[in-house]
GROMACS .gro file of C-alpha atoms in nm:
model
   90
    1UNK     CA    1   5.869   8.298  10.397
    2UNK     CA    2   5.673   8.616  10.462
    3UNK     CA    3   5.582   8.827  10.764
    4UNK     CA    4   5.273   8.621  10.847
    5UNK     CA    5   5.488   8.310  10.893
    6UNK     CA    6   5.700   8.467  11.168
    7UNK     CA    7   5.593   8.372  11.519
    8UNK     CA    8   5.913   8.383  11.723
    9UNK     CA    9   6.097   8.713  11.703
   10UNK     CA   10   6.356   8.650  11.974
   11UNK     CA   11   6.611   8.512  11.725
   12UNK     CA   12   6.577   8.804  11.480
   13UNK     CA   13   6.813   9.105  11.488
   14UNK     CA   14   6.645   9.387  11.680
   15UNK     CA   15   6.682   9.759  11.737
   16UNK     CA   16   6.545   9.906  12.060
   17UNK     CA   17   6.437  10.270  12.021
   18UNK     CA   18   6.343  10.338  12.385
   19UNK     CA   19   6.479  10.678  12.483
   20UNK     CA   20   6.526  10.799  12.124
   21UNK     CA   21   6.363  11.107  11.973
   22UNK     CA   22   6.208  11.108  11.624
   23UNK     CA   23   6.513  11.221  11.430
   24UNK     CA   24   6.760  10.997  11.613
   25UNK     CA   25   6.521  10.703  11.565
   26UNK     CA   26   6.498  10.774  11.192
   27UNK     CA   27   6.875  10.773  11.150
   28UNK     CA   28   6.915  10.461  11.367
   29UNK     CA   29   6.648  10.271  11.172
   30UNK     CA   30   6.803  10.351  10.833
   31UNK     CA   31   7.152  10.257  10.960
   32UNK     CA   32   7.015   9.934  11.110
   33UNK     CA   33   6.849   9.841  10.780
   34UNK     CA   34   7.169   9.910  10.586
   35UNK     CA   35   7.375   9.703  10.831
   36UNK     CA   36   7.134   9.409  10.802
   37UNK     CA   37   7.141   9.425  10.423
   38UNK     CA   38   7.517   9.379  10.442
   39UNK     CA   39   7.469   9.091  10.687
   40UNK     CA   40   7.199   8.937  10.460
   41UNK     CA   41   6.931   8.934  10.733
   42UNK     CA   42   6.595   8.933  10.554
   43UNK     CA   43   6.382   8.999  10.864
   44UNK     CA   44   6.448   9.241  11.150
   45UNK     CA   45   6.254   9.369  11.451
   46UNK     CA   46   6.227   9.730  11.560
   47UNK     CA   47   6.118   9.780  11.920
   48UNK     CA   48   5.942  10.115  11.952
   49UNK     CA   49   5.727  10.050  12.258
   50UNK     CA   50   5.364  10.144  12.308
   51UNK     CA   51   5.358  10.477  12.495
   52UNK     CA   52   5.198  10.771  12.317
   53UNK     CA   53   5.279  10.630  11.971
   54UNK     CA   54   5.535  10.892  11.870
   55UNK     CA   55   5.814  10.642  11.808
   56UNK     CA   56   5.577  10.395  11.640
   57UNK     CA   57   5.459  10.665  11.399
   58UNK     CA   58   5.816  10.778  11.331
   59UNK     CA   59   5.921  10.416  11.274
   60UNK     CA   60   5.642  10.344  11.028
   61UNK     CA   61   5.698  10.671  10.840
   62UNK     CA   62   6.070  10.591  10.808
   63UNK     CA   63   5.996  10.237  10.689
   64UNK     CA   64   5.748  10.365  10.427
   65UNK     CA   65   6.013  10.599  10.285
   66UNK     CA   66   6.296  10.343  10.282
   67UNK     CA   67   6.333  10.182   9.940
   68UNK     CA   68   6.494   9.870  10.089
   69UNK     CA   69   6.182   9.776  10.290
   70UNK     CA   70   5.946   9.535  10.117
   71UNK     CA   71   5.685   9.524  10.392
   72UNK     CA   72   5.639   9.567  10.766
   73UNK     CA   73   5.376   9.501  11.027
   74UNK     CA   74   5.313   9.521  11.399
   75UNK     CA   75   5.399   9.197  11.578
   76UNK     CA   76   5.075   9.018  11.668
   77UNK     CA   77   5.206   8.904  12.008
   78UNK     CA   78   5.374   9.232  12.108
   79UNK     CA   79   5.228   9.556  11.974
   80UNK     CA   80   5.541   9.743  12.085
   81UNK     CA   81   5.741   9.579  11.803
   82UNK     CA   82   5.737   9.605  11.426
   83UNK     CA   83   5.867   9.321  11.206
   84UNK     CA   84   6.033   9.433  10.882
   85UNK     CA   85   6.098   9.241  10.560
   86UNK     CA   86   6.409   9.376  10.385
   87UNK     CA   87   6.480   9.355  10.012
   88UNK     CA   88   6.815   9.175   9.976
   89UNK     CA   89   6.817   9.150   9.595
   90UNK     CA   90   7.016   9.425   9.427
   0.00000   0.00000   0.00000
């Protein structure tokens, strides 16, 4: 299964970043990824909202730098969410 196969995101673990600033969002995203690696959740959703794009940009920059992220993309049905594929093999 890959990111293009995911249609329904309601049953995936999610992190809502509304009200966060860039630095707090970065820490929360990395902690959320680490927690989901321990829980063996391959796919997660990060809700950053639409707004001015500050949180979306911070989210994507954090995901690019995280070595545990295989790939990510904006959800096609909700552009305020990013779906992330996590590397569980270590």
